[in-house]
């Protein structure tokens, strides 16, 4: 009996060890296969092309692409899109590094044929000469996009959707929402514990409130400056945030994530929050936020702007990617952007149906695009030690 | 090959898989993070990260906060679980049957869902405060986004397993011992202090180890219901690593947490070795 037991546990041990080793082996194989696929410079098979698309964002971005890609593939049976979803936050940085490293090592585009990211990566890639220049000769639907937006990014990226941080408020309680930043601060002080913004390191809406408050005291052009020498001018803004700490929700409670403050607004614990317009519209539509929720942009505006699609210059499947980009900018796909995730369309509003144009009135304008580069990290760090821990 | 050698080989081959897993999954990463934590900004090696850990106001308050939460949670969990286990061991009736059926339920509810449930229950406008409001009580203490919330969550997560552990230890206390003690006239309290507690003391130690390590390394509940500052070490580690992207400081935090855990683990191992020695002699 004892021996049998021993033999049994021995087998179990070996099986366990074996499966662990096998797991490692399989992983490695998959990795090298992916590498091989990305690095191969041989022409793709004539019958079908498969390109790899890296994108990042919250769950709603993933849902959007999981809808758009099958629509595209149904129309273009000879092209297959291989989507790679990278969870939002710091996980996006490695994708950029991957493209950069592949270029430096002379290995093409590192298996990335299309990449979705913010203005920061567009600018970085412009300096590193990573992105392919796009024109309406290759992508006819680029004509639908505002030419000014294309000029801003030197035609290196396609703005396929955008959203902005706005003030979301309960219109039953707030009849005259603040129009300017100073009015907003007055409102916060006059209505203690009825305003909340989320921990800036956990979500863009809180981060936008913090950055907007800090840069209120700086010259307008500073919002495009990513030079660390500007940090000494932040003190006045941080003092303001420290002072506001006494008046925000729970006298200094900053919920986690963009959703954290939206939950507070939904339960009626606060009456006003900074929030992403697409999240607010989406949750009103689904009934998660009361219908009395309204939005207001202030002047000077919160952060906002397009999300871009970039084609790495060294990708060898550009023709297929161009077709995909053309599809993305078609009114049909843009309607999905609006309906599925309540984003502002990437193409000019005049190309969209009237009801969509109406729903974005007053919200899809007035925001500012901040590009602070790595300074955001320092703001979060200083906020944590000065404002959260005061 | 002699019988002795064969047995020895079998022994080694049985231990080898778990030993290798331990080396690759635990030992090597620890050495790696120790090395990382000693790296300073210039690429050299010194104790600057640890110095920052213990001198920075924010970090120091995080460490103290974590220890407070851990010690309070551990003590409360042990007290509640022990009372529950003793009650279930020496009583039999309607209530005991129901407790026995229900007390494992929290184990089967995913952490995130349970945490959101707690937020719904104990939040500022949650069910608890609404019910109290209708009973005429209009002030409700702040529990969510506070240390109290984390401790309540820890109770929820740790009581079932600890009760199970202590319950099995208590059921191994023979009835005969207790009955004979009663026969010679020992009172209830005396039986508890002189018999039951000494007989289950070892398991109590095991339970402390589990609860302490579970709480000190917890992330989900403190992240969702904890205050912005001070934070528990797990949450702070994630922020330092993911948001501030200071890998060295995060490694120092991780290594410090490991030291705290191994401090408790040391007593656990020590008592195990003592027990082993007693059995052999």
XYZ file of C-alpha atoms in Angstrom:
671
model
C 0.000 0.000 0.000
C 2.742 2.352 1.003
C 4.685 1.625 -2.148
C 1.654 2.184 -4.283
C 1.124 5.543 -2.626
C 4.732 6.472 -3.208
C 4.573 5.454 -6.834
C 1.417 7.483 -7.247
C 2.919 10.640 -5.818
C 6.089 10.082 -7.846
C 4.053 9.908 -11.032
C 2.069 12.954 -10.010
C 5.298 14.850 -9.330
C 6.770 13.880 -12.667
C 3.617 14.754 -14.538
C 3.564 18.139 -12.835
C 7.207 18.824 -13.621
C 6.689 17.592 -17.153
C 3.714 19.801 -17.770
C 5.530 22.818 -16.368
C 8.468 22.183 -18.660
C 6.185 21.500 -21.602
C 4.387 24.762 -20.910
C 7.659 26.659 -21.047
C 8.612 24.937 -24.240
C 5.355 25.706 -25.953
C 5.595 29.348 -24.955
C 9.010 29.680 -26.436
C 7.921 28.097 -29.659
C 4.975 30.453 -29.970
C 7.229 33.402 -29.289
C 9.793 32.498 -31.882
C 7.064 31.783 -34.387
C 5.646 35.248 -33.854
C 9.093 36.754 -34.187
C 9.705 34.831 -37.359
C 6.409 35.988 -38.807
C 7.213 39.601 -38.057
C 10.749 39.513 -39.324
C 10.178 37.671 -42.565
C 10.757 39.999 -45.461
C 9.470 37.576 -48.067
C 6.428 38.785 -49.985
C 3.124 37.672 -48.485
C 1.200 34.956 -50.254
C -0.839 36.322 -53.116
C -4.081 34.753 -51.939
C -4.363 36.372 -48.518
C -2.507 38.904 -46.446
C -2.521 38.975 -42.687
C -1.347 42.054 -40.833
C -0.911 42.639 -37.135
C -2.653 45.505 -35.406
C -1.594 46.619 -31.914
C -4.031 48.780 -30.023
C -4.455 49.871 -26.450
C -7.147 51.369 -24.273
C -9.993 50.432 -21.990
C -12.390 47.577 -22.621
C -14.557 49.768 -24.872
C -11.689 50.153 -27.362
C -11.275 46.400 -27.526
C -15.025 45.986 -28.051
C -14.980 48.525 -30.866
C -12.252 46.766 -32.809
C -13.812 43.366 -32.222
C -16.835 44.810 -34.089
C -15.015 46.697 -36.830
C -12.518 43.997 -37.797
C -15.115 41.339 -38.734
C -17.008 44.008 -40.730
C -13.825 44.758 -42.639
C -12.894 41.129 -43.177
C -16.331 40.351 -44.555
C -15.765 42.994 -47.224
C -12.156 42.073 -47.926
C -11.919 38.289 -47.797
C -8.294 38.397 -48.979
C -7.114 40.370 -45.930
C -6.945 39.064 -42.386
C -6.397 41.324 -39.399
C -4.563 39.910 -36.423
C -5.585 42.132 -33.478
C -3.306 42.416 -30.443
C -4.973 44.157 -27.517
C -2.564 45.681 -25.003
C -4.294 46.676 -21.769
C -4.185 50.399 -21.078
C -1.668 52.125 -18.868
C 1.981 51.371 -18.907
C 1.528 48.361 -21.172
C 1.412 50.657 -24.205
C 5.007 51.795 -23.864
C 6.552 48.396 -24.740
C 4.777 48.408 -28.132
C 6.450 51.645 -29.096
C 9.773 50.356 -27.786
C 9.274 47.192 -29.801
C 8.837 49.090 -33.081
C 11.806 51.309 -32.241
C 14.039 48.386 -31.285
C 13.138 46.477 -34.443
C 14.062 49.497 -36.554
C 17.378 49.949 -34.766
C 18.171 46.268 -35.155
C 17.286 46.431 -38.858
C 14.446 43.965 -38.444
C 11.542 45.708 -40.155
C 8.691 46.888 -38.024
C 8.947 44.220 -35.324
C 5.763 42.505 -36.441
C 3.635 45.594 -35.843
C 1.857 46.715 -39.023
C -0.563 49.152 -37.479
C -0.439 50.860 -34.088
C -3.021 52.880 -32.204
C -1.927 55.471 -29.690
C -2.097 59.058 -28.533
C -0.468 62.228 -29.795
C 2.593 61.584 -27.603
C 3.596 58.542 -29.632
C 2.875 60.294 -32.916
C 5.306 63.058 -31.972
C 7.915 60.695 -30.601
C 7.713 58.582 -33.750
C 7.992 61.680 -35.899
C 11.328 62.497 -34.277
C 12.453 58.877 -34.555
C 11.229 58.703 -38.171
C 9.052 55.658 -37.498
C 5.740 56.450 -39.184
C 4.761 56.236 -42.813
C 3.452 59.401 -44.451
C -0.193 59.001 -45.448
C -2.072 60.683 -48.284
C -5.532 60.593 -49.805
C -4.000 58.976 -52.890
C -3.543 55.830 -50.823
C -6.502 56.325 -48.508
C -9.365 58.114 -50.330
C -11.454 58.599 -47.185
C -8.762 60.835 -45.688
C -10.673 63.570 -47.543
C -13.348 63.271 -44.860
C -10.877 64.235 -42.142
C -10.346 67.830 -41.124
C -7.223 68.990 -42.996
C -6.046 71.013 -39.989
C -5.900 67.869 -37.848
C -3.851 66.093 -40.493
C -1.441 69.042 -40.723
C -0.956 68.944 -36.947
C 0.491 65.462 -37.229
C 2.314 66.086 -40.556
C 0.108 63.440 -42.247
C 1.809 60.726 -40.227
C -1.263 59.457 -38.417
C -4.984 58.979 -38.897
C -7.262 60.457 -36.202
C -10.051 57.883 -36.217
C -11.922 58.953 -33.084
C -11.595 61.459 -30.302
C -12.957 62.247 -26.908
C -12.446 64.885 -24.280
C -12.677 65.341 -20.557
C -15.725 67.409 -19.613
C -17.581 68.283 -16.448
C -20.396 65.823 -15.915
C -23.048 67.064 -13.497
C -26.419 66.231 -12.080
C -28.748 68.806 -13.651
C -31.381 68.267 -10.941
C -29.007 69.706 -8.359
C -26.876 72.057 -10.459
C -28.834 74.529 -12.526
C -26.026 76.856 -13.571
C -22.887 74.813 -14.250
C -19.538 76.637 -14.121
C -18.371 78.014 -17.458
C -14.780 78.770 -16.560
C -12.129 77.117 -14.416
C -12.341 79.849 -11.773
C -16.116 79.450 -11.555
C -15.529 75.739 -11.112
C -13.188 76.302 -8.165
C -15.704 78.699 -6.626
C -18.435 76.097 -7.073
C -16.279 73.434 -5.386
C -15.640 75.713 -2.409
C -19.279 76.780 -2.180
C -20.523 73.182 -2.289
C -18.208 71.197 -0.021
C -17.959 67.450 -0.634
C -20.150 67.591 -3.751
C -17.252 67.392 -6.214
C -14.857 64.488 -6.782
C -11.996 63.764 -9.126
C -10.211 60.446 -9.339
C -6.629 59.636 -8.367
C -4.723 61.039 -11.394
C -2.440 58.021 -11.636
C -5.429 55.747 -12.208
C -7.366 57.498 -14.937
C -7.258 60.275 -17.493
C -10.192 62.319 -16.230
C -8.704 62.987 -12.799
C -5.323 63.460 -14.382
C -6.796 66.064 -16.715
C -8.324 67.984 -13.805
C -4.974 67.999 -12.008
C -2.968 69.014 -15.076
C -5.459 71.709 -16.077
C -5.337 73.159 -12.546
C -1.541 73.179 -12.492
C -1.174 74.699 -15.961
C -3.773 77.365 -15.225
C -0.918 79.394 -13.709
C 1.454 78.816 -16.622
C 1.551 80.433 -20.054
C -0.752 78.848 -22.642
C 2.061 77.397 -24.760
C 3.442 75.457 -21.758
C 0.982 72.636 -22.427
C 3.162 71.493 -25.307
C 6.380 71.661 -23.324
C 7.884 68.409 -22.053
C 11.074 69.930 -20.663
C 11.534 69.084 -16.941
C 12.829 72.618 -16.195
C 9.210 73.810 -16.141
C 8.486 71.768 -13.013
C 9.524 74.590 -10.681
C 6.489 76.563 -11.865
C 4.022 73.921 -10.717
C 4.017 74.957 -7.055
C 1.132 77.426 -7.294
C -1.073 74.785 -8.955
C -0.275 72.182 -6.344
C -1.093 74.677 -3.592
C -4.484 75.190 -5.211
C -5.090 71.423 -5.350
C -4.023 71.042 -1.726
C -6.484 73.763 -0.749
C -9.283 72.149 -2.801
C -8.600 68.891 -0.941
C -10.643 70.225 1.982
C -13.692 70.753 -0.233
C -13.759 67.651 -2.423
C -15.644 64.440 -1.695
C -14.944 63.064 1.784
C -12.549 65.986 2.473
C -9.793 64.451 0.393
C -10.947 61.121 -0.999
C -9.967 60.471 -4.588
C -11.563 57.283 -5.941
C -9.603 54.928 -8.164
C -10.093 54.845 -11.930
C -12.327 56.948 -14.189
C -15.220 54.707 -13.213
C -14.743 55.434 -9.495
C -16.029 59.004 -9.767
C -18.751 58.030 -12.235
C -20.054 55.584 -9.613
C -20.206 58.424 -7.080
C -22.136 60.588 -9.526
C -24.517 57.724 -10.271
C -25.236 57.076 -6.595
C -25.786 60.770 -5.921
C -22.897 61.122 -3.481
C -21.494 63.974 -5.556
C -23.064 66.350 -8.058
C -20.149 67.140 -10.352
C -17.069 65.322 -11.640
C -14.577 65.591 -14.475
C -15.186 62.623 -16.801
C -14.489 61.358 -20.307
C -17.303 62.397 -22.627
C -17.498 58.955 -24.270
C -17.885 57.181 -20.928
C -20.599 59.588 -19.785
C -22.600 59.322 -23.032
C -22.220 55.550 -23.062
C -23.418 55.155 -19.486
C -26.362 57.519 -19.939
C -27.377 55.461 -22.957
C -27.155 52.240 -20.943
C -29.010 53.712 -17.992
C -26.046 53.400 -15.619
C -26.085 57.161 -15.117
C -29.366 58.991 -14.539
C -30.830 60.763 -17.570
C -30.470 64.053 -15.706
C -26.696 63.860 -16.165
C -25.399 66.655 -18.376
C -22.003 67.707 -19.667
C -20.213 71.014 -19.862
C -16.789 72.031 -21.119
C -15.070 74.883 -19.276
C -12.652 77.531 -20.530
C -9.752 77.059 -20.624
C -10.681 73.509 -21.524
C -9.760 70.155 -20.127
C -7.619 67.649 -21.945
C -8.949 65.959 -25.024
C -8.075 65.040 -28.531
C -8.011 62.373 -31.160
C -6.671 58.872 -30.886
C -4.433 58.078 -33.805
C -3.585 55.108 -35.983
C -0.010 54.951 -37.236
C 1.571 52.756 -39.885
C 5.203 51.861 -39.140
C 7.316 52.898 -42.117
C 9.053 49.541 -42.317
C 5.921 47.405 -42.364
C 5.780 45.188 -45.450
C 1.989 44.910 -45.578
C 1.144 48.558 -46.098
C -1.323 48.020 -48.947
C -3.572 45.866 -46.792
C -3.243 48.344 -43.923
C -4.243 51.261 -46.181
C -7.418 49.421 -47.160
C -8.194 48.893 -43.490
C -7.572 52.565 -42.665
C -9.806 53.589 -45.563
C -12.550 51.405 -44.122
C -12.044 52.842 -40.637
C -12.675 56.361 -41.943
C -15.797 55.431 -43.881
C -19.056 56.887 -42.469
C -20.249 53.341 -41.867
C -17.338 52.478 -39.544
C -17.451 55.925 -37.950
C -21.097 55.365 -37.077
C -19.901 52.361 -35.046
C -17.402 54.602 -33.242
C -20.277 56.859 -32.261
C -22.820 54.147 -31.445
C -20.529 51.600 -29.881
C -18.346 53.807 -27.704
C -19.870 57.277 -28.017
C -16.586 58.703 -29.249
C -16.483 61.816 -31.405
C -16.050 60.729 -35.009
C -12.577 61.082 -36.517
C -14.013 62.492 -39.722
C -15.655 65.887 -40.010
C -19.025 66.018 -38.264
C -20.637 67.302 -41.469
C -20.134 63.828 -42.941
C -22.256 62.274 -40.219
C -26.059 62.097 -39.885
C -27.813 65.111 -38.350
C -28.797 63.425 -35.060
C -25.176 62.516 -34.375
C -24.128 66.083 -35.136
C -26.667 67.373 -32.623
C -25.624 65.060 -29.809
C -22.077 66.412 -29.838
C -22.981 70.070 -29.772
C -21.057 71.954 -27.074
C -19.033 68.935 -26.034
C -16.844 68.113 -28.989
C -15.218 71.532 -28.930
C -13.293 73.713 -26.533
C -10.969 71.027 -25.245
C -7.194 71.370 -25.427
C -4.608 68.796 -26.352
C -1.858 68.591 -23.761
C 1.394 66.940 -24.728
C 3.617 66.852 -21.682
C 5.584 63.710 -22.503
C 7.054 62.116 -19.403
C 6.128 65.052 -17.161
C 2.777 63.396 -16.406
C 4.650 60.807 -14.375
C 6.263 63.504 -12.220
C 2.925 65.241 -11.723
C 1.405 61.990 -10.444
C 4.325 61.403 -8.112
C 4.192 64.894 -6.682
C 0.398 64.755 -6.405
C 0.660 61.522 -4.403
C 3.115 62.942 -1.898
C 1.735 66.489 -1.638
C -1.994 66.331 -2.254
C -3.036 62.779 -1.345
C -0.789 62.577 1.707
C -1.292 66.080 3.038
C 22.675 -0.644 -6.178
C 22.000 -1.178 -2.551
C 18.530 -0.814 -1.140
C 19.655 2.177 0.851
C 20.911 4.028 -2.232
C 17.734 3.223 -4.155
C 15.601 4.652 -1.404
C 17.791 7.730 -1.294
C 17.453 8.275 -5.032
C 13.698 7.900 -4.865
C 13.607 10.443 -2.080
C 15.609 12.946 -4.049
C 13.554 12.472 -7.198
C 10.403 13.067 -5.187
C 11.706 16.291 -3.743
C 13.357 17.532 -6.930
C 10.281 18.865 -8.826
C 9.077 20.997 -5.946
C 12.616 22.071 -5.193
C 13.152 23.207 -8.791
C 9.847 25.052 -8.858
C 10.845 26.761 -5.619
C 14.213 27.770 -7.062
C 12.836 29.174 -10.301
C 9.645 30.748 -9.007
C 10.760 31.976 -5.592
C 14.489 31.972 -4.959
C 15.783 33.401 -8.247
C 13.225 36.251 -8.430
C 14.045 37.206 -4.840
C 17.746 37.370 -5.613
C 16.879 39.347 -8.729
C 14.806 41.905 -6.874
C 17.381 42.196 -4.120
C 19.978 43.079 -6.748
C 17.552 45.480 -8.445
C 16.698 47.164 -5.143
C 20.356 47.839 -4.390
C 20.912 49.565 -7.724
C 21.011 53.349 -7.474
C 20.310 55.963 -10.126
C 23.879 55.988 -11.302
C 23.913 52.232 -11.873
C 26.093 51.492 -8.851
C 25.075 49.553 -5.781
C 24.124 51.114 -2.453
C 21.292 51.325 0.056
C 19.765 54.558 -1.278
C 16.415 52.940 -2.122
C 16.053 51.513 1.365
C 17.098 54.805 2.851
C 14.342 56.496 0.858
C 11.895 53.821 1.991
C 12.470 54.608 5.662
C 13.019 58.363 5.484
C 10.372 59.494 2.986
C 7.312 60.617 4.908
C 4.874 58.985 2.508
C 6.676 55.644 2.340
C 7.107 55.479 6.094
C 3.428 56.148 6.655
C 2.634 53.415 4.091
C 4.747 50.911 6.021
C 3.202 51.833 9.368
C -0.282 51.737 7.865
C 0.345 48.288 6.371
C 1.610 46.908 9.672
C -1.362 48.381 11.526
C -3.865 46.887 9.112
C -2.069 43.548 9.142
C -1.787 43.235 12.910
C -5.348 44.395 13.604
C -6.769 42.153 10.863
C -4.777 39.134 12.026
C -5.866 39.522 15.638
C -9.521 40.050 14.743
C -9.548 37.152 12.279
C -8.002 34.820 14.839
C -10.349 35.892 17.605
C -13.491 35.531 15.488
C -12.388 32.279 13.874
C -11.338 30.700 17.137
C -14.599 31.560 18.844
C -16.521 30.257 15.851
C -14.503 27.032 15.700
C -14.807 26.373 19.439
C -18.514 27.060 19.282
C -18.976 24.625 16.411
C -16.857 21.963 18.106
C -18.644 21.862 21.436
C -22.194 22.687 20.495
C -24.698 20.957 18.344
C -27.920 22.382 17.228
C -29.785 24.386 14.659
C -27.420 27.372 14.634
C -24.301 25.224 14.421
C -25.687 23.246 11.494
C -26.371 26.433 9.581
C -23.014 28.014 10.393
C -21.314 24.844 9.252
C -23.144 24.976 5.945
C -22.593 28.655 5.287
C -19.242 29.702 6.637
C -17.290 28.559 3.581
C -19.313 30.669 1.141
C -16.902 33.674 1.084
C -14.145 31.418 -0.280
C -16.146 30.819 -3.438
C -16.877 34.473 -4.199
C -14.202 36.171 -6.343
C -12.263 38.912 -4.572
C -13.260 41.744 -6.897
C -16.941 40.915 -6.717
C -16.884 40.601 -2.937
C -15.071 43.929 -2.690
C -17.622 45.703 -4.864
C -20.336 44.076 -2.790
C -18.793 45.504 0.365
C -18.618 48.926 -1.268
C -22.325 48.714 -2.112
C -23.108 47.640 1.418
C -20.924 49.989 3.431
C -20.525 52.971 1.104
C -21.707 56.421 2.047
C -25.077 55.847 0.371
C -24.932 52.066 0.682
C -27.562 49.676 1.985
C -26.309 49.733 5.545
C -26.533 53.511 5.822
C -29.933 53.563 4.092
C -31.368 50.988 6.481
C -29.938 52.854 9.461
C -31.357 56.095 8.062
C -34.849 54.625 8.046
C -34.317 53.522 11.624
C -33.680 57.122 12.544
C -29.882 57.114 12.544
C -28.660 59.669 10.050
C -24.909 59.628 10.581
C -22.919 56.711 9.281
C -19.183 56.264 9.942
C -16.964 56.324 6.869
C -15.866 52.785 6.135
C -15.147 52.692 2.423
C -11.973 54.572 1.388
C -10.767 54.076 4.931
C -8.734 51.629 7.002
C -11.943 50.166 8.437
C -13.020 49.073 4.965
C -9.783 47.186 4.372
C -10.028 45.446 7.731
C -13.640 44.416 7.138
C -12.679 43.053 3.725
C -9.807 41.112 5.293
C -12.171 39.590 7.834
C -14.452 38.454 5.047
C -11.624 36.870 3.061
C -9.720 35.219 5.905
C -12.253 33.995 8.446
C -13.563 30.964 6.501
C -10.195 29.342 5.869
C -8.898 30.110 9.353
C -12.055 28.697 10.920
C -11.640 25.554 8.836
C -8.024 25.207 9.938
C -8.830 25.721 13.616
C -11.918 23.546 13.367
C -9.901 20.572 12.220
C -7.399 21.131 15.021
C -10.193 21.296 17.594
C -11.841 18.149 16.317
C -8.584 16.297 16.947
C -8.835 17.130 20.653
C -10.201 13.814 22.004
C -13.508 13.917 23.834
C -12.069 11.464 26.347
C -9.522 14.013 27.554
C -12.147 16.663 28.122
C -14.538 14.262 29.806
C -11.901 12.944 32.160
C -10.948 16.520 33.035
C -14.597 17.198 33.803
C -14.720 14.073 35.932
C -11.954 15.326 38.173
C -13.818 18.609 38.546
C -12.248 21.050 36.096
C -14.442 23.990 35.154
C -15.103 25.155 31.622
C -12.554 27.978 31.660
C -9.945 25.730 33.199
C -10.490 23.099 30.504
C -10.121 25.769 27.856
C -6.930 27.338 29.212
C -5.202 24.154 30.338
C -6.302 21.671 27.666
C -7.874 23.078 24.518
C -5.633 26.085 23.994
C -2.332 24.206 24.496
C -3.530 21.394 22.230
C -4.458 23.747 19.384
C -1.676 26.262 19.886
C 0.385 24.886 16.974
C -2.471 25.292 14.509
C -3.078 28.767 15.826
C 0.484 29.593 14.866
C -0.045 28.168 11.375
C -3.208 30.226 11.052
C -1.400 33.424 12.098
C 1.201 32.773 9.414
C -1.420 32.347 6.711
C -3.491 35.368 7.687
C -0.470 37.619 8.163
C 1.020 36.781 4.791
C -2.332 36.959 3.034
C -3.133 40.381 4.449
C 0.283 41.972 4.054
C 0.407 41.072 0.373
C -3.234 41.854 -0.412
C -3.937 44.137 -3.333
C -7.495 44.125 -4.687
C -9.387 45.110 -1.553
C -6.930 47.808 -0.381
C -6.752 49.161 -3.928
C -10.516 49.501 -4.245
C -11.613 50.400 -0.712
C -8.435 51.840 0.821
C -7.614 55.529 1.265
C -5.442 57.414 -1.264
C -2.781 57.925 1.336
C -1.399 56.173 3.248
C -1.594 53.071 1.098
C -0.902 49.450 1.819
C 2.434 48.218 0.520
C 0.894 46.152 -2.303
C -0.950 49.169 -3.703
C 2.053 51.432 -3.250
C 4.286 48.881 -4.982
C 1.995 48.792 -7.993
C 1.945 52.585 -8.158
C 5.702 52.950 -7.818
C 6.306 50.269 -10.422
C 3.512 50.977 -12.896
C 2.909 54.706 -12.670
C 6.126 56.268 -11.405
C 8.125 53.572 -13.233
C 10.747 53.450 -10.495
C 11.714 49.783 -10.730
C 14.441 49.952 -8.102
C 12.209 51.460 -5.438
C 9.450 48.962 -6.237
C 11.988 46.152 -5.862
C 13.081 47.555 -2.509
C 9.439 47.634 -1.388
C 8.946 44.069 -2.563
C 12.050 42.862 -0.795
C 11.056 44.623 2.406
C 7.624 42.939 2.265
C 9.400 39.643 1.733
C 11.524 40.271 4.823
C 8.419 40.985 6.904
C 6.839 37.751 5.712
C 9.975 35.694 6.284
C 10.153 37.074 9.820
C 6.787 35.455 10.526
C 7.724 32.431 8.439
C 10.827 31.971 10.596
C 8.742 31.336 13.719
C 6.527 28.981 11.778
C 9.454 26.921 10.502
C 11.108 27.012 13.921
C 8.059 25.540 15.601
C 7.753 22.894 12.872
C 11.376 21.839 13.401
C 10.832 21.685 17.159
C 7.828 19.450 16.661
C 9.784 17.211 14.310
C 12.567 16.909 16.883
C 10.073 16.020 19.602
C 8.577 13.251 17.517
C 11.923 11.715 16.771
C 13.223 11.588 20.324
